[in-house]
XYZ file of N, CA and C in Angstrom:
519
model
N 103.696 129.814 74.840
C 103.528 130.320 73.284
C 103.546 128.869 72.718
N 102.156 128.454 71.801
C 102.176 127.325 70.761
C 103.520 127.323 70.255
N 104.070 126.130 69.647
C 105.329 125.569 68.390
C 104.214 126.534 67.422
N 103.673 126.164 67.269
C 103.176 127.318 65.725
C 103.164 128.612 65.843
N 102.635 129.030 67.181
C 102.678 130.822 66.694
C 103.970 131.117 67.138
N 104.459 130.653 67.788
C 106.199 130.883 67.805
C 106.689 130.535 66.460
N 106.620 129.675 66.004
C 107.367 129.409 64.220
C 106.467 130.805 62.955
N 105.519 131.247 63.397
C 104.572 131.768 62.687
C 105.647 133.160 62.848
N 105.490 133.637 64.448
C 106.006 135.142 64.570
C 107.433 134.968 64.451
N 108.438 134.057 64.300
C 109.707 133.883 64.225
C 110.120 133.783 62.354
N 109.303 133.189 61.599
C 109.496 133.440 60.303
C 109.550 131.775 59.676
N 109.714 131.117 61.145
C 109.916 129.353 60.595
C 111.541 129.185 60.551
N 111.774 128.367 60.068
C 113.000 127.775 59.865
C 113.305 128.168 58.706
N 114.249 129.321 58.221
C 114.853 129.421 56.674
C 115.265 128.666 56.011
N 114.632 128.061 54.621
C 114.804 127.254 53.325
C 115.921 127.361 53.404
N 117.380 128.004 53.536
C 118.277 127.913 53.082
C 118.665 127.728 54.251
N 118.665 127.303 55.404
C 119.226 126.842 56.402
C 119.576 125.213 56.325
N 120.717 124.969 56.567
C 121.572 123.341 56.626
C 121.524 123.254 57.568
N 121.388 123.512 58.569
C 121.614 122.822 60.184
C 120.819 121.817 60.381
N 120.677 120.763 61.603
C 119.714 120.289 62.010
C 119.473 120.684 63.048
N 118.435 120.995 63.441
C 117.480 121.395 64.726
C 117.435 120.433 65.919
N 117.969 120.625 67.055
C 117.408 119.183 67.953
C 115.756 119.238 68.273
N 115.074 118.453 68.424
C 113.613 117.829 68.172
C 112.946 118.789 68.991
N 113.370 119.576 70.373
C 113.284 120.546 70.938
C 113.446 122.108 70.661
N 114.391 122.283 69.698
C 114.421 123.113 69.643
C 113.990 124.243 68.614
N 113.760 125.363 69.206
C 112.523 126.370 67.890
C 113.033 127.958 67.568
N 113.072 127.861 66.877
C 113.512 129.077 65.628
C 112.510 129.979 66.134
N 113.475 130.990 67.125
C 113.475 132.642 67.697
C 113.712 133.688 66.260
N 114.414 133.317 65.553
C 114.510 134.636 64.688
C 115.856 134.475 63.589
N 116.108 134.910 62.836
C 117.239 134.676 61.735
C 117.573 135.353 60.805
N 118.793 135.816 60.518
C 118.827 137.612 59.612
C 119.995 136.820 58.215
N 119.900 137.092 57.423
C 121.046 136.753 56.276
C 122.732 137.605 56.929
N 123.473 137.092 56.563
C 124.566 137.804 56.723
C 125.201 138.506 55.418
N 125.886 139.412 55.345
C 125.903 140.292 54.513
C 127.472 139.146 53.972
N 127.990 138.755 52.087
C 128.903 138.103 52.181
C 128.664 136.297 52.127
N 126.979 136.344 52.726
C 126.580 134.913 52.408
C 126.125 134.299 54.091
N 125.706 134.036 54.118
C 125.451 133.011 55.254
C 124.403 133.484 56.234
N 123.643 132.875 57.358
C 122.738 133.211 57.661
C 122.680 132.989 59.307
N 122.371 133.621 60.509
C 122.135 133.699 61.383
C 120.666 133.465 62.065
N 120.877 131.919 62.911
C 119.620 131.676 63.331
C 119.464 131.296 64.869
N 118.655 132.443 65.198
C 118.427 132.100 66.584
C 117.273 130.810 67.401
N 118.417 130.450 67.912
C 117.242 129.410 68.701
C 116.491 129.100 70.411
N 115.982 128.668 70.425
C 115.703 128.402 71.839
C 116.959 127.496 72.593
N 118.107 126.823 71.617
C 119.042 126.961 72.898
C 120.120 127.122 72.515
N 120.440 127.724 71.332
C 121.689 128.768 71.117
C 121.555 129.577 69.571
N 122.529 129.913 69.294
C 122.621 130.754 67.948
C 123.839 130.077 66.564
N 122.752 129.689 65.393
C 123.377 129.104 64.446
C 124.018 130.148 63.889
N 125.590 130.042 63.267
C 126.354 130.751 62.871
C 126.952 130.006 61.891
N 127.168 130.445 60.618
C 127.961 130.084 59.581
C 129.437 129.684 59.904
N 130.087 128.695 59.270
C 131.269 128.420 59.580
C 131.728 127.944 58.321
N 133.578 127.451 58.524
C 133.725 126.809 57.373
C 133.044 125.828 57.090
N 132.227 124.661 57.765
C 131.780 123.833 57.227
C 130.193 124.005 56.917
N 130.032 124.916 56.953
C 128.015 124.999 57.160
C 127.911 125.682 57.818
N 127.085 125.319 59.066
C 126.856 125.828 60.082
C 126.925 124.756 61.608
N 126.926 126.093 62.385
C 127.344 125.294 63.848
C 126.470 125.935 64.992
N 125.819 125.457 65.517
C 125.444 125.951 66.622
C 126.254 126.428 67.902
N 126.001 127.528 68.598
C 126.743 128.236 69.747
C 125.355 127.846 70.842
N 126.432 127.387 71.523
C 125.406 127.272 73.112
C 124.761 128.784 73.626
N 124.098 129.236 73.870
C 123.806 130.950 74.544
C 124.755 130.672 76.054
N 124.736 129.760 76.567
C 125.909 129.672 77.508
C 127.585 129.810 77.483
N 127.913 129.550 76.082
C 129.084 129.419 75.284
C 129.730 131.229 75.220
N 128.455 131.996 74.734
C 128.754 133.510 74.178
C 129.001 134.272 75.004
N 130.352 135.006 75.243
C 130.145 135.073 76.394
C 130.270 137.086 76.199
N 130.010 137.429 75.655
C 129.502 138.689 74.783
C 129.013 139.014 73.575
N 128.281 139.565 73.176
C 127.765 140.047 71.835
C 126.631 141.627 72.005
N 127.636 142.231 70.769
C 126.955 143.567 70.746
C 126.926 143.911 69.563
N 125.829 144.861 69.599
C 125.390 145.655 68.397
C 125.464 146.812 68.119
N 125.742 147.162 66.885
C 125.534 148.358 66.316
C 126.436 148.815 64.942
N 125.934 149.664 64.255
C 126.171 150.041 63.241
C 126.051 148.815 62.360
N 125.151 148.271 62.548
C 124.605 146.831 61.231
C 125.618 145.656 61.768
N 126.346 145.739 62.706
C 127.246 144.533 62.572
C 126.855 144.163 64.434
N 126.746 142.886 64.369
C 126.560 141.666 65.374
C 127.866 141.483 65.928
N 128.690 141.607 66.809
C 130.187 140.583 67.290
C 129.919 140.024 68.592
N 129.880 138.962 67.920
C 130.036 137.869 69.371
C 131.205 137.111 69.987
N 131.530 137.165 70.807
C 132.760 136.608 71.207
C 132.176 135.146 72.124
N 132.629 134.162 71.468
C 132.718 132.570 72.156
C 133.201 132.107 73.019
N 133.193 131.146 73.900
C 133.938 130.860 74.939
C 133.864 129.335 74.354
N 135.499 129.387 74.639
C 136.194 127.692 74.695
C 135.965 126.960 76.023
N 135.781 126.047 76.097
C 135.781 124.994 77.368
C 137.046 124.248 77.676
N 138.052 124.733 78.274
C 139.698 123.899 78.143
C 139.586 123.302 79.426
N 139.296 123.404 80.624
C 138.983 122.212 81.401
C 138.156 122.011 82.097
N 137.918 121.026 82.846
C 137.187 120.646 83.920
C 137.702 120.712 85.147
N 137.717 121.352 86.668
C 137.815 121.762 87.247
C 136.670 120.894 88.181
N 137.051 120.062 88.857
C 135.940 119.744 90.099
C 134.157 119.535 89.055
N 133.686 120.181 89.256
C 132.710 120.820 88.825
C 132.367 122.296 88.503
N 133.505 122.819 87.769
C 133.599 124.122 87.371
C 134.093 123.696 85.685
N 133.631 124.296 85.317
C 134.557 124.433 83.018
C 135.203 125.700 83.264
N 136.572 125.400 82.901
C 137.120 126.800 82.528
C 137.566 127.084 81.632
N 136.771 128.330 80.772
C 136.628 129.270 79.523
C 137.747 130.090 79.251
N 137.989 129.806 78.243
C 138.939 131.205 76.987
C 138.347 131.761 76.429
N 137.953 132.757 75.981
C 137.468 133.600 75.082
C 137.968 133.290 73.511
N 137.571 133.393 72.547
C 137.846 133.020 71.357
C 137.804 134.553 70.591
N 138.365 134.549 69.344
C 138.429 136.393 69.073
C 137.282 136.536 68.592
N 136.706 137.645 68.736
C 135.172 137.718 67.890
C 134.972 137.831 66.536
N 133.932 136.924 66.590
C 133.117 137.243 64.952
C 132.202 138.468 64.623
N 132.518 138.813 63.688
C 131.575 140.332 63.566
C 130.501 139.649 62.269
N 129.426 140.196 62.115
C 128.402 139.318 61.678
C 127.980 140.807 60.566
N 127.465 140.962 59.464
C 126.883 142.038 59.285
C 125.401 141.732 59.031
N 124.629 142.363 59.188
C 122.770 142.023 58.822
C 122.376 143.231 58.318
N 122.166 143.334 56.828
C 121.431 144.147 56.458
C 120.138 144.284 56.964
N 119.479 143.172 57.484
C 117.941 143.327 58.273
C 118.161 142.392 58.660
N 118.394 142.597 60.000
C 118.494 141.712 61.298
C 117.677 141.568 61.912
N 116.203 142.301 61.993
C 115.103 141.574 62.659
C 115.117 141.767 63.930
N 114.762 140.592 64.245
C 114.673 140.265 66.039
C 116.156 139.942 66.260
N 116.951 139.289 65.956
C 118.040 138.344 66.132
C 119.053 139.413 66.825
N 119.697 140.323 67.066
C 119.808 141.053 67.768
C 119.577 141.437 69.303
N 118.282 141.533 69.132
C 117.539 141.633 70.410
C 117.429 140.285 71.243
N 117.086 138.796 70.277
C 117.067 137.904 71.124
C 118.277 137.075 71.473
N 119.551 137.525 70.654
C 120.977 137.165 71.488
C 121.412 137.677 72.715
N 121.105 139.213 72.712
C 120.880 140.009 74.121
C 120.280 139.618 75.091
N 118.761 139.258 74.786
C 117.950 138.019 76.014
C 118.729 137.327 76.439
N 118.724 136.236 75.042
C 119.043 134.765 75.530
C 120.411 134.386 76.560
N 121.484 135.205 76.330
C 122.726 135.912 76.610
C 122.592 136.210 77.700
N 122.557 136.876 78.277
C 121.789 137.657 79.647
C 120.876 136.856 80.030
N 120.295 136.772 79.981
C 119.329 135.694 80.808
C 119.772 133.850 81.159
N 120.903 133.700 80.226
C 121.410 132.567 80.713
C 122.002 132.670 82.371
N 122.525 133.633 82.495
C 123.752 134.446 83.405
C 122.562 134.357 84.919
N 122.962 133.712 85.871
C 121.856 133.512 87.388
C 123.192 134.646 87.830
N 124.701 134.464 88.356
C 125.065 134.928 89.153
C 126.423 135.234 88.726
N 127.406 136.502 88.853
C 128.454 136.769 88.540
C 129.370 136.990 89.396
N 130.440 136.730 89.795
C 131.615 137.401 90.615
C 133.120 137.565 90.204
N 133.294 138.272 90.642
C 135.189 138.381 90.053
C 135.959 138.413 91.317
N 137.014 137.568 91.701
C 137.738 137.519 92.320
C 139.333 137.079 91.762
N 139.721 138.069 93.131
C 141.386 138.103 92.561
C 142.398 136.975 93.065
N 143.343 136.718 91.665
C 143.805 135.725 92.117
C 145.797 136.419 92.597
N 146.788 135.821 92.757
C 147.981 136.269 92.384
C 147.842 135.935 90.833
N 148.251 137.008 90.180
C 148.886 137.283 88.974
C 147.897 137.975 87.958
N 146.804 137.703 88.920
C 145.193 138.449 87.971
C 143.979 138.103 89.031
N 142.899 137.847 88.378
C 141.593 137.109 88.717
C 141.115 136.263 88.135
N 139.618 136.352 88.112
C 139.074 135.024 87.710
C 137.629 135.516 87.849
N 136.961 135.619 87.150
C 135.597 135.917 86.546
C 134.337 134.366 86.940
N 133.697 134.536 87.772
C 132.978 132.935 88.495
C 131.684 133.296 87.842
N 131.103 132.536 87.074
C 129.757 132.845 86.166
C 128.948 131.609 86.605
N 127.471 131.778 87.102
C 126.541 130.559 86.981
C 125.847 130.777 85.791
N 125.554 129.634 84.652
C 125.019 129.576 84.009
C 123.671 128.910 83.624
N 122.526 129.420 83.389
C 121.233 127.707 83.262
C 122.252 128.016 81.680
N 121.911 126.590 81.296
C 122.071 125.473 79.679
C 120.470 124.957 79.551
N 120.083 125.683 78.100
C 119.075 125.409 77.957
C 119.177 123.696 77.500
N 117.927 123.179 78.641
C 117.671 121.789 77.786
C 118.396 120.917 79.415
N 118.785 121.612 80.045
C 119.408 120.930 81.479
C 119.088 121.027 82.465
N 119.068 120.501 83.526
C 118.502 120.992 84.884
C 120.129 121.299 85.819
N 119.481 122.573 86.526
C 120.534 122.818 87.442
C 121.689 123.920 86.552
N 122.224 124.330 87.476
C 123.235 125.407 86.818
C 124.706 125.007 86.506
N 125.319 125.936 85.680
C 127.083 125.640 85.209
C 127.622 126.346 85.714
N 128.614 126.340 86.512
C 129.945 126.929 86.870
C 130.997 126.865 85.598
N 130.864 128.502 85.577
C 132.158 128.740 84.610
C 133.142 130.056 85.552
N 134.203 129.588 84.609
C 134.978 130.501 85.118
C 135.998 130.709 84.202
N 136.488 132.229 84.348
C 137.211 132.903 83.275
C 138.114 133.367 83.661
N 139.358 132.807 83.565
C 140.404 133.747 83.677
C 141.009 134.698 83.370
N 141.770 135.709 84.277
C 141.625 136.823 83.603
C 143.322 136.769 82.956
N 144.204 137.350 81.848
C 145.707 136.823 81.550
C 146.415 136.875 82.876
N 147.232 136.137 83.167
C 148.226 136.364 83.945
C 148.190 135.746 85.171
N 146.713 134.665 85.378
C 145.883 134.463 86.548
C 146.957 133.002 86.924
N 146.994 133.252 88.417
C 147.834 131.643 88.653
C 147.061 130.467 88.462
N 147.260 129.570 87.807
C 146.478 128.142 87.060
C 146.425 127.456 88.393
N 147.286 127.603 89.628
C 147.326 126.572 90.427
C 146.394 127.163 91.246
N 145.909 128.318 91.837
C 145.310 128.816 92.400
C 144.244 128.752 92.276
N 143.482 129.159 90.598
C 142.799 129.032 90.169
C 141.802 127.802 90.289
N 142.280 126.933 89.839
C 141.847 125.807 89.988
C 141.616 124.924 91.571
N 142.658 125.376 92.947
C 141.915 125.282 93.921
C 140.348 126.307 94.314
N 140.802 127.699 94.011
C 139.451 128.142 94.048
C 138.421 127.329 93.437
N 138.385 127.449 92.027
C 137.124 126.109 91.422
C 136.582 125.404 92.020
N 137.487 124.942 92.311
C 136.891 123.440 93.135
C 136.442 123.709 94.539
N 136.964 125.030 95.349
C 136.134 125.094 96.301
C 134.996 125.740 96.115
N 134.649 126.992 95.264
C 133.420 127.246 95.378
C 132.549 126.387 94.799
N 133.064 125.404 93.864
C 132.433 124.257 93.177
C 131.482 123.058 94.045
N 132.292 122.700 95.204
C 131.840 122.202 96.430
C 131.185 123.194 97.697
N 131.536 124.398 97.360
C 130.504 125.036 98.253
C 129.193 125.140 97.307
N 128.824 125.355 96.301
C 127.922 125.654 95.682
C 126.995 124.344 95.906
N 127.225 123.151 95.462
C 127.091 121.958 95.213
C 126.100 121.460 96.906
N 126.505 121.990 97.996
C 126.281 121.655 99.038
C 125.748 122.353 99.771
N 125.120 123.538 98.637
C 123.870 124.843 99.252
C 122.855 124.045 98.135
N 122.880 123.381 97.321
C 121.494 123.006 96.327
C 121.037 121.945 97.101
């Protein structure tokens, strides 16, 4: 789809948007948030209202998004540390956005988050377990290995396993 047609269908960049899009970033949809601000879904992530204006959450850093009764709930993951080629994540508290006229935003978020996931597997560890997720990051080649430990998972065992999994994946590439 041409950039012009994509902008036409998405409604383009909303006039009240204060973020700065990357050169290759395209708007896929947007919706006003009740109480102020706007969600803007782009090819690189979801722009959300923040205390300092707006900021983009990359699709690969949205752990979960749900749409129900006019509310889009988004769980963002924060990168805690890097173990070998793996990034250990921790989920932040969910943020809720009330959208009176959501348009394509909820569906776009669902499609983009889901399509960024290439594989996922849960592995048991002492004291808990961890999810190992391979994700595609828009604008980057290859896949990113993310590790999301369960509460109580043994961090030393997690580090050893994450390094081992990352090494095995690298040898397959």
